Amino acid sequence: MGQDPRNDDVRFMTEALRLAAKAYGHTSPNPMVGAVVVREGEIVGTGFHPEAGKPHAEVFALREAGESARGASLYVTLEPCSHYGRTPPCTEAVISAGISRVICAHLDPDPRVNGRGARILSDAGIEVSVGICEAESRRLNEHYLWRKATGRPWVSLKWAQTLDGRVATSTGHSRWVTGPDARERSHILRSHHDAVAVGIGTALADDPRLDARIEGASQPWHVVFDSGLRLPGDARLIVPEKTLVLCAPGADREGRAALEAAGARVVEVPRAERGLDITAALDACATAGLLSVFVEGGPTLAASFLRSGHVNRVYAFIAPKLLGTGLDAVGDLTAGTMDDALQLRDPELERCGSDWMITGTLRDA
């Protein structure tokens, strides 16, 4: 019995996914895409999309393959684009190269594509297959897919707690709950998102920089939930043109002037029962062009996001420490019974030095 050809499809698509992931945190607002050209069972060309405005993965792979692309198969993690943007359509490059078969993980939900690329290739006589490693590719680009589906940014919520659920001692001391490996993992996650968000309490207490301290990392925007505009203009987190301060209508005018003079963008959003309206806040983030927001605020902001229903993924870092008393990791979620508890789907456990990280989804595309 011969080898199932689908095994080769999975193998080559897995390589394309590995290539795509090399650009984690650098492609927004575009998706991460990898491509592999295969001729007679051998890889003859590879590529990935490095950042917005640069050539797409297919172009790099076809360039490397050269004449070997004629009659070959192209594995790509997302349907080839079929429109002119900052770069020409990839469908034209694929057809011109003489590719005979295109295998893509799934269609691109961008309304300018969304099946059109596959149809153009098929009409040109190219065999098109869709669905290989689809789940893995969708996980890779969950931020992009969510934004395309809803118009709002993907929201990841992160906190670091002791084994008994505390993020600080009863005196407020919190440095450090987890060890260096877990903190490094957090910085990697920051670099994978378009923005890091905190509440004004965290901003005033810690004066954080909110940067990603990883070599070569893409630095995220900074978003501060500050109803009364108490954030000082010399706060370390303010980065000109990459800081968004969300406040309530009619907030302090002098505070606004100081923040804007420092280079922050100040946007008013409606109040909710407790704090600012999360839906309106995310709309403001979308207007700023953000595909994803990494919420690192304290328990009050965490609870506001969870109650709003807008959290997509949770990252909970757990240190094997016990405090007994202290500040809870998450504020009140008004759960009266265990049936009311929020349940993470597809939970995963990852070791981070002496600590652990649990992640799972609450909403996905």
Short mmCIF file of C-alpha atoms in Angstrom, two decimals:
data_model
loop_
_atom_site.label_atom_id
_atom_site.label_comp_id
_atom_site.label_asym_id
_atom_site.label_seq_id
_atom_site.Cartn_x
_atom_site.Cartn_y
_atom_site.Cartn_z
CA MET A 1 0.00 0.00 0.00
CA GLY A 2 1.41 3.41 -1.03
CA GLN A 3 1.84 6.37 1.27
CA ASP A 4 -1.22 8.56 1.74
CA PRO A 5 -0.53 11.80 -0.23
CA ARG A 6 -2.37 13.74 2.46
CA ASN A 7 0.55 13.01 4.80
CA ASP A 8 2.81 14.96 2.45
CA ASP A 9 0.26 17.78 2.32
CA VAL A 10 0.28 18.01 6.11
CA ARG A 11 4.08 17.86 6.24
CA PHE A 12 4.58 20.66 3.74
CA MET A 13 1.80 22.82 5.20
CA THR A 14 3.33 22.38 8.66
CA GLU A 15 6.57 23.78 7.25
CA ALA A 16 4.65 26.72 5.76
CA LEU A 17 3.08 27.39 9.16
CA ARG A 18 6.51 27.30 10.81
CA LEU A 19 7.73 29.90 8.33
CA ALA A 20 4.66 32.10 8.86
CA ALA A 21 5.23 32.16 12.62
CA LYS A 22 8.70 33.69 12.13
CA ALA A 23 6.96 37.04 11.62
CA TYR A 24 4.93 36.90 14.85
CA GLY A 25 4.14 40.46 15.96
CA HIS A 26 5.46 42.14 12.80
CA THR A 27 2.75 41.81 10.14
CA SER A 28 -0.23 43.73 11.58
CA PRO A 29 -2.63 44.70 10.10
CA ASN A 30 -1.83 41.85 7.72
CA PRO A 31 -1.96 38.15 8.64
CA MET A 32 1.08 35.94 9.08
CA VAL A 33 1.53 33.80 5.97
CA GLY A 34 4.07 31.16 4.97
CA ALA A 35 4.55 29.45 1.62
CA VAL A 36 6.44 26.42 0.31
CA VAL A 37 6.98 25.39 -3.34
CA VAL A 38 7.31 21.63 -3.82
CA ARG A 39 8.44 19.81 -6.94
CA GLU A 40 8.58 16.01 -7.12
CA GLY A 41 8.40 15.73 -3.34
CA GLU A 42 11.22 18.18 -2.67
CA ILE A 43 11.01 21.75 -1.36
CA VAL A 44 12.46 24.11 -3.97
CA GLY A 45 11.29 27.44 -2.58
CA THR A 46 10.17 28.93 0.76
CA GLY A 47 8.98 32.29 1.98
CA PHE A 48 6.99 34.19 4.57
CA HIS A 49 5.43 37.64 4.80
CA PRO A 50 7.85 39.64 6.99
CA GLU A 51 5.81 42.82 7.57
CA ALA A 52 3.06 44.99 6.11
CA GLY A 53 4.16 46.64 2.87
CA LYS A 54 6.73 43.94 2.05
CA PRO A 55 6.14 41.20 -0.58
CA HIS A 56 3.85 38.36 0.43
CA ALA A 57 4.98 34.84 1.26
CA GLU A 58 4.12 33.43 -2.17
CA VAL A 59 6.35 35.96 -3.92
CA PHE A 60 9.41 35.07 -1.83
CA ALA A 61 8.81 31.34 -2.30
CA LEU A 62 8.34 31.63 -6.07
CA ARG A 63 11.44 33.81 -6.43
CA GLU A 64 13.53 31.21 -4.64
CA ALA A 65 12.06 28.38 -6.72
CA GLY A 66 12.66 30.14 -10.03
CA GLU A 67 12.04 27.89 -13.06
CA SER A 68 11.54 24.94 -10.70
CA ALA A 69 8.14 26.42 -9.86
CA ARG A 70 6.77 25.46 -13.30
CA GLY A 71 4.52 22.45 -12.79
CA ALA A 72 5.16 22.45 -9.02
CA SER A 73 2.79 22.64 -6.05
CA LEU A 74 2.45 25.68 -3.81
CA TYR A 75 1.53 25.26 -0.14
CA VAL A 76 0.35 28.49 1.47
CA THR A 77 -1.21 29.06 4.89
CA LEU A 78 -3.84 31.49 3.57
CA GLU A 79 -5.66 31.92 0.27
CA PRO A 80 -3.50 33.98 -2.15
CA CYS A 81 -4.67 37.57 -2.43
CA SER A 82 -6.39 38.72 -5.62
CA HIS A 83 -6.38 42.50 -5.25
CA TYR A 84 -3.99 45.40 -5.56
CA GLY A 85 -2.95 46.94 -2.25
CA ARG A 86 0.55 47.94 -1.23
CA THR A 87 1.68 44.93 -3.29
CA PRO A 88 0.32 43.33 -6.52
CA PRO A 89 -2.05 40.32 -6.38
CA CYS A 90 -0.33 37.05 -5.49
CA THR A 91 -2.67 35.20 -7.85
CA GLU A 92 -0.92 36.86 -10.79
CA ALA A 93 2.50 35.75 -9.54
CA VAL A 94 1.29 32.18 -8.99
CA ILE A 95 -0.22 31.93 -12.47
CA SER A 96 2.84 33.49 -14.15
CA ALA A 97 5.18 31.08 -12.35
CA GLY A 98 3.39 28.08 -13.87
CA ILE A 99 2.29 26.49 -10.59
CA SER A 100 0.02 23.48 -11.26
CA ARG A 101 -1.50 22.97 -7.80
CA VAL A 102 -2.20 25.31 -4.87
CA ILE A 103 -2.93 23.96 -1.41
CA CYS A 104 -4.07 26.57 1.14
CA ALA A 105 -5.07 26.09 4.77
CA HIS A 106 -8.21 28.23 4.50
CA LEU A 107 -9.80 31.10 2.64
CA ASP A 108 -9.02 34.72 3.50
CA PRO A 109 -12.10 36.43 5.04
CA ASP A 110 -10.97 39.82 3.72
CA PRO A 111 -13.95 40.85 1.54
CA ARG A 112 -11.53 41.75 -1.25
CA VAL A 113 -10.49 38.07 -1.38
CA ASN A 114 -12.76 35.54 0.41
CA GLY A 115 -12.78 32.84 -2.29
CA ARG A 116 -12.01 35.13 -5.21
CA GLY A 117 -8.32 34.22 -5.16
CA ALA A 118 -9.13 30.51 -5.26
CA ARG A 119 -11.59 31.02 -8.14
CA ILE A 120 -9.07 33.01 -10.19
CA LEU A 121 -6.49 30.26 -9.78
CA SER A 122 -9.02 27.56 -10.61
CA ASP A 123 -10.21 29.44 -13.71
CA ALA A 124 -6.57 29.57 -14.82
CA GLY A 125 -6.44 25.76 -14.79
CA ILE A 126 -4.67 25.40 -11.45
CA GLU A 127 -5.88 22.67 -9.09
CA VAL A 128 -6.87 24.27 -5.77
CA SER A 129 -7.28 22.43 -2.45
CA VAL A 130 -8.47 24.11 0.77
CA GLY A 131 -8.49 22.85 4.36
CA ILE A 132 -5.09 21.30 5.10
CA CYS A 133 -4.03 22.23 8.68
CA GLU A 134 -6.90 24.71 8.84
CA ALA A 135 -7.24 24.66 12.65
CA GLU A 136 -3.52 25.31 13.14
CA SER A 137 -3.54 28.18 10.65
CA ARG A 138 -6.61 29.77 12.21
CA ARG A 139 -4.96 29.64 15.65
CA LEU A 140 -1.88 31.33 14.22
CA ASN A 141 -3.93 34.23 12.83
CA GLU A 142 -6.71 34.40 15.41
CA HIS A 143 -6.19 38.16 15.90
CA TYR A 144 -6.55 38.89 12.18
CA LEU A 145 -9.52 36.56 11.69
CA TRP A 146 -11.39 37.99 14.69
CA ARG A 147 -10.92 41.56 13.52
CA LYS A 148 -12.17 40.64 10.03
CA ALA A 149 -15.20 38.85 11.49
CA THR A 150 -16.24 41.44 14.09
CA GLY A 151 -14.53 44.74 13.29
CA ARG A 152 -13.11 44.86 16.83
CA PRO A 153 -9.69 43.87 18.19
CA TRP A 154 -8.97 40.44 19.61
CA VAL A 155 -8.62 40.67 23.40
CA SER A 156 -6.16 38.63 25.44
CA LEU A 157 -6.32 38.93 29.23
CA LYS A 158 -3.23 38.16 31.30
CA TRP A 159 -2.41 38.09 34.99
CA ALA A 160 0.19 36.50 37.28
CA GLN A 161 -1.04 34.99 40.55
CA THR A 162 0.00 32.85 43.47
CA LEU A 163 -1.39 29.34 43.85
CA ASP A 164 -4.14 30.71 46.08
CA GLY A 165 -5.20 33.35 43.55
CA ARG A 166 -3.43 36.51 44.77
CA VAL A 167 -1.70 39.10 42.59
CA ALA A 168 -0.30 41.11 45.52
CA THR A 169 0.12 40.89 49.27
CA SER A 170 -2.23 42.58 51.72
CA THR A 171 0.19 45.53 51.73
CA GLY A 172 0.07 45.81 47.94
CA HIS A 173 3.53 44.34 47.26
CA SER A 174 3.58 42.48 43.93
CA ARG A 175 7.17 42.30 42.63
CA TRP A 176 7.56 39.63 41.65
CA VAL A 177 4.73 37.08 41.73
CA THR A 178 6.40 34.90 39.09
CA GLY A 179 9.99 34.23 38.13
CA PRO A 180 12.12 35.45 35.19
CA ASP A 181 11.02 32.74 32.75
CA ALA A 182 7.35 33.61 33.18
CA ARG A 183 8.13 37.32 32.87
CA GLU A 184 10.05 36.70 29.66
CA ARG A 185 7.09 34.74 28.31
CA SER A 186 4.89 37.73 29.13
CA HIS A 187 7.18 40.04 27.15
CA ILE A 188 6.95 37.69 24.17
CA LEU A 189 3.16 37.82 24.41
CA ARG A 190 3.29 41.63 24.53
CA SER A 191 5.28 41.64 21.31
CA HIS A 192 2.65 39.39 19.67
CA HIS A 193 -0.12 41.95 20.25
CA ASP A 194 -0.73 45.39 18.78
CA ALA A 195 -1.31 47.01 22.17
CA VAL A 196 -0.90 46.49 25.92
CA ALA A 197 -3.73 47.86 28.09
CA VAL A 198 -3.76 48.78 31.78
CA GLY A 199 -6.03 50.66 34.15
CA ILE A 200 -5.11 53.96 35.73
CA GLY A 201 -4.53 52.27 39.09
CA THR A 202 -1.74 50.11 37.66
CA ALA A 203 -0.33 53.05 35.69
CA LEU A 204 -0.08 55.26 38.79
CA ALA A 205 1.12 52.57 41.20
CA ASP A 206 3.84 51.04 39.00
CA ASP A 207 4.66 53.72 36.39
CA PRO A 208 5.28 50.84 33.95
CA ARG A 209 6.96 51.12 30.55
CA LEU A 210 4.73 48.43 29.02
CA ASP A 211 7.39 47.62 26.44
CA ALA A 212 8.39 44.20 25.11
CA ARG A 213 11.90 43.58 26.40
CA ILE A 214 12.79 41.02 23.73
CA GLU A 215 15.55 41.61 21.17
CA GLY A 216 14.08 42.50 17.79
CA ALA A 217 10.55 42.64 19.17
CA SER A 218 7.85 44.81 17.66
CA GLN A 219 6.85 47.34 20.32
CA PRO A 220 3.11 47.51 21.11
CA TRP A 221 0.89 50.53 21.53
CA HIS A 222 -0.02 51.48 25.10
CA VAL A 223 -3.68 51.85 26.09
CA VAL A 224 -4.69 53.32 29.46
CA PHE A 225 -8.22 53.23 30.89
CA ASP A 226 -8.25 56.56 32.74
CA SER A 227 -11.78 57.89 33.35
CA GLY A 228 -10.64 61.12 35.03
CA LEU A 229 -7.39 61.71 33.11
CA ARG A 230 -5.15 61.32 36.13
CA LEU A 231 -2.21 59.96 34.12
CA PRO A 232 0.67 62.47 34.31
CA GLY A 233 2.22 63.75 31.11
CA ASP A 234 5.64 62.42 32.14
CA ALA A 235 4.47 58.81 32.67
CA ARG A 236 7.02 56.32 31.33
CA LEU A 237 4.43 54.47 29.27
CA ILE A 238 3.70 57.47 27.03
CA VAL A 239 5.23 56.89 23.61
CA PRO A 240 4.36 59.61 21.08
CA GLU A 241 1.89 58.43 18.43
CA LYS A 242 1.63 54.99 20.08
CA THR A 243 -0.29 55.79 23.27
CA LEU A 244 -4.07 55.81 23.57
CA VAL A 245 -5.67 57.19 26.74
CA LEU A 246 -9.38 56.42 27.13
CA CYS A 247 -11.36 58.75 29.39
CA ALA A 248 -14.93 59.57 30.34
CA PRO A 249 -16.80 62.46 28.68
CA GLY A 250 -15.95 65.80 30.27
CA ALA A 251 -12.71 64.58 31.88
CA ASP A 252 -10.15 67.09 33.13
CA ARG A 253 -9.21 69.48 30.30
CA GLU A 254 -5.82 70.38 31.76
CA GLY A 255 -4.96 66.70 32.09
CA ARG A 256 -5.96 66.15 28.48
CA ALA A 257 -3.79 69.03 27.27
CA ALA A 258 -0.76 67.69 29.16
CA LEU A 259 -1.19 64.18 27.73
CA GLU A 260 -1.68 65.42 24.18
CA ALA A 261 1.36 67.65 24.50
CA ALA A 262 3.35 64.53 25.47
CA GLY A 263 2.18 62.78 22.28
CA ALA A 264 -0.69 60.66 23.61
CA ARG A 265 -3.98 60.30 21.78
CA VAL A 266 -6.90 61.00 24.16
CA VAL A 267 -10.35 59.61 23.28
CA GLU A 268 -13.58 59.97 25.23
CA VAL A 269 -15.76 56.87 25.60
CA PRO A 270 -19.07 56.49 27.47
CA ARG A 271 -19.19 55.41 31.09
CA ALA A 272 -20.60 52.03 32.07
CA GLU A 273 -22.05 50.94 35.43
CA ARG A 274 -18.49 50.29 36.66
CA GLY A 275 -15.79 52.17 34.78
CA LEU A 276 -15.64 52.87 31.06
CA ASP A 277 -17.77 51.08 28.49
CA ILE A 278 -15.59 48.23 27.20
CA THR A 279 -17.37 47.90 23.85
CA ALA A 280 -16.88 51.58 23.08
CA ALA A 281 -13.26 51.36 24.26
CA LEU A 282 -12.57 48.52 21.84
CA ASP A 283 -14.22 50.48 19.04
CA ALA A 284 -11.77 53.30 19.81
CA CYS A 285 -8.90 50.81 19.64
CA ALA A 286 -10.18 49.58 16.26
CA THR A 287 -10.34 53.16 14.98
CA ALA A 288 -6.68 53.50 15.97
CA GLY A 289 -5.95 50.50 13.71
CA LEU A 290 -5.31 47.92 16.43
CA LEU A 291 -5.99 44.24 15.64
CA SER A 292 -5.30 42.94 19.15
CA VAL A 293 -5.13 44.17 22.74
CA PHE A 294 -3.21 42.47 25.57
CA VAL A 295 -4.92 43.46 28.82
CA GLU A 296 -2.52 43.48 31.77
CA GLY A 297 -4.42 45.73 34.16
CA GLY A 298 -5.28 44.81 37.72
CA PRO A 299 -8.29 42.89 39.03
CA THR A 300 -10.76 45.74 38.43
CA LEU A 301 -9.95 46.07 34.73
CA ALA A 302 -9.78 42.28 34.34
CA ALA A 303 -13.26 41.91 35.82
CA SER A 304 -14.65 44.69 33.62
CA PHE A 305 -13.39 42.95 30.50
CA LEU A 306 -14.65 39.54 31.62
CA ARG A 307 -18.09 40.88 32.52
CA SER A 308 -18.28 42.60 29.13
CA GLY A 309 -17.92 39.29 27.29
CA HIS A 310 -15.15 40.68 25.09
CA VAL A 311 -12.25 38.51 26.28
CA ASN A 312 -11.11 36.01 23.65
CA ARG A 313 -8.16 34.32 25.33
CA VAL A 314 -6.88 34.15 28.92
CA TYR A 315 -3.23 33.76 29.94
CA ALA A 316 -2.96 33.00 33.66
CA PHE A 317 0.55 32.63 35.09
CA ILE A 318 0.57 30.69 38.35
CA ALA A 319 3.44 30.69 40.84
CA PRO A 320 3.73 27.88 43.43
CA LYS A 321 3.43 30.39 46.29
CA LEU A 322 0.84 30.88 49.02
CA LEU A 323 -0.08 34.23 50.58
CA GLY A 324 -3.29 33.44 52.42
CA THR A 325 -4.50 37.03 52.16
CA GLY A 326 -3.97 39.70 49.57
CA LEU A 327 -5.38 41.15 46.36
CA ASP A 328 -7.51 38.78 44.30
CA ALA A 329 -6.44 38.15 40.70
CA VAL A 330 -9.87 39.03 39.30
CA GLY A 331 -12.58 41.27 40.69
CA ASP A 332 -16.27 40.45 41.09
CA LEU A 333 -17.84 38.53 38.19
CA THR A 334 -21.23 38.17 39.97
CA ALA A 335 -21.13 34.36 39.67
CA GLY A 336 -23.66 32.97 42.13
CA THR A 337 -23.11 29.28 41.37
CA MET A 338 -20.50 27.10 39.68
CA ASP A 339 -22.80 27.00 36.67
CA ASP A 340 -22.24 30.76 36.32
CA ALA A 341 -18.45 30.41 36.16
CA LEU A 342 -16.66 31.33 32.95
CA GLN A 343 -15.17 28.18 31.42
CA LEU A 344 -12.03 28.25 29.29
CA ARG A 345 -12.22 26.10 26.16
CA ASP A 346 -9.31 23.97 24.96
CA PRO A 347 -7.11 24.79 27.98
CA GLU A 348 -3.35 24.33 27.62
CA LEU A 349 -0.65 24.09 30.29
CA GLU A 350 2.91 25.35 29.73
CA ARG A 351 5.87 25.22 32.11
CA CYS A 352 7.71 28.54 32.56
CA GLY A 353 10.68 27.85 34.79
CA SER A 354 9.33 27.34 38.30
CA ASP A 355 5.90 28.65 37.27
CA TRP A 356 3.07 27.55 34.99
CA MET A 357 0.94 29.24 32.37
CA ILE A 358 -2.64 28.18 31.68
CA THR A 359 -4.24 29.50 28.51
CA GLY A 360 -7.61 28.90 26.91
CA THR A 361 -10.26 30.65 24.87
CA LEU A 362 -13.56 32.24 25.87
CA ARG A 363 -14.43 33.46 22.34
CA ASP A 364 -12.82 32.69 19.00
CA ALA A 365 -13.40 33.37 15.33
#
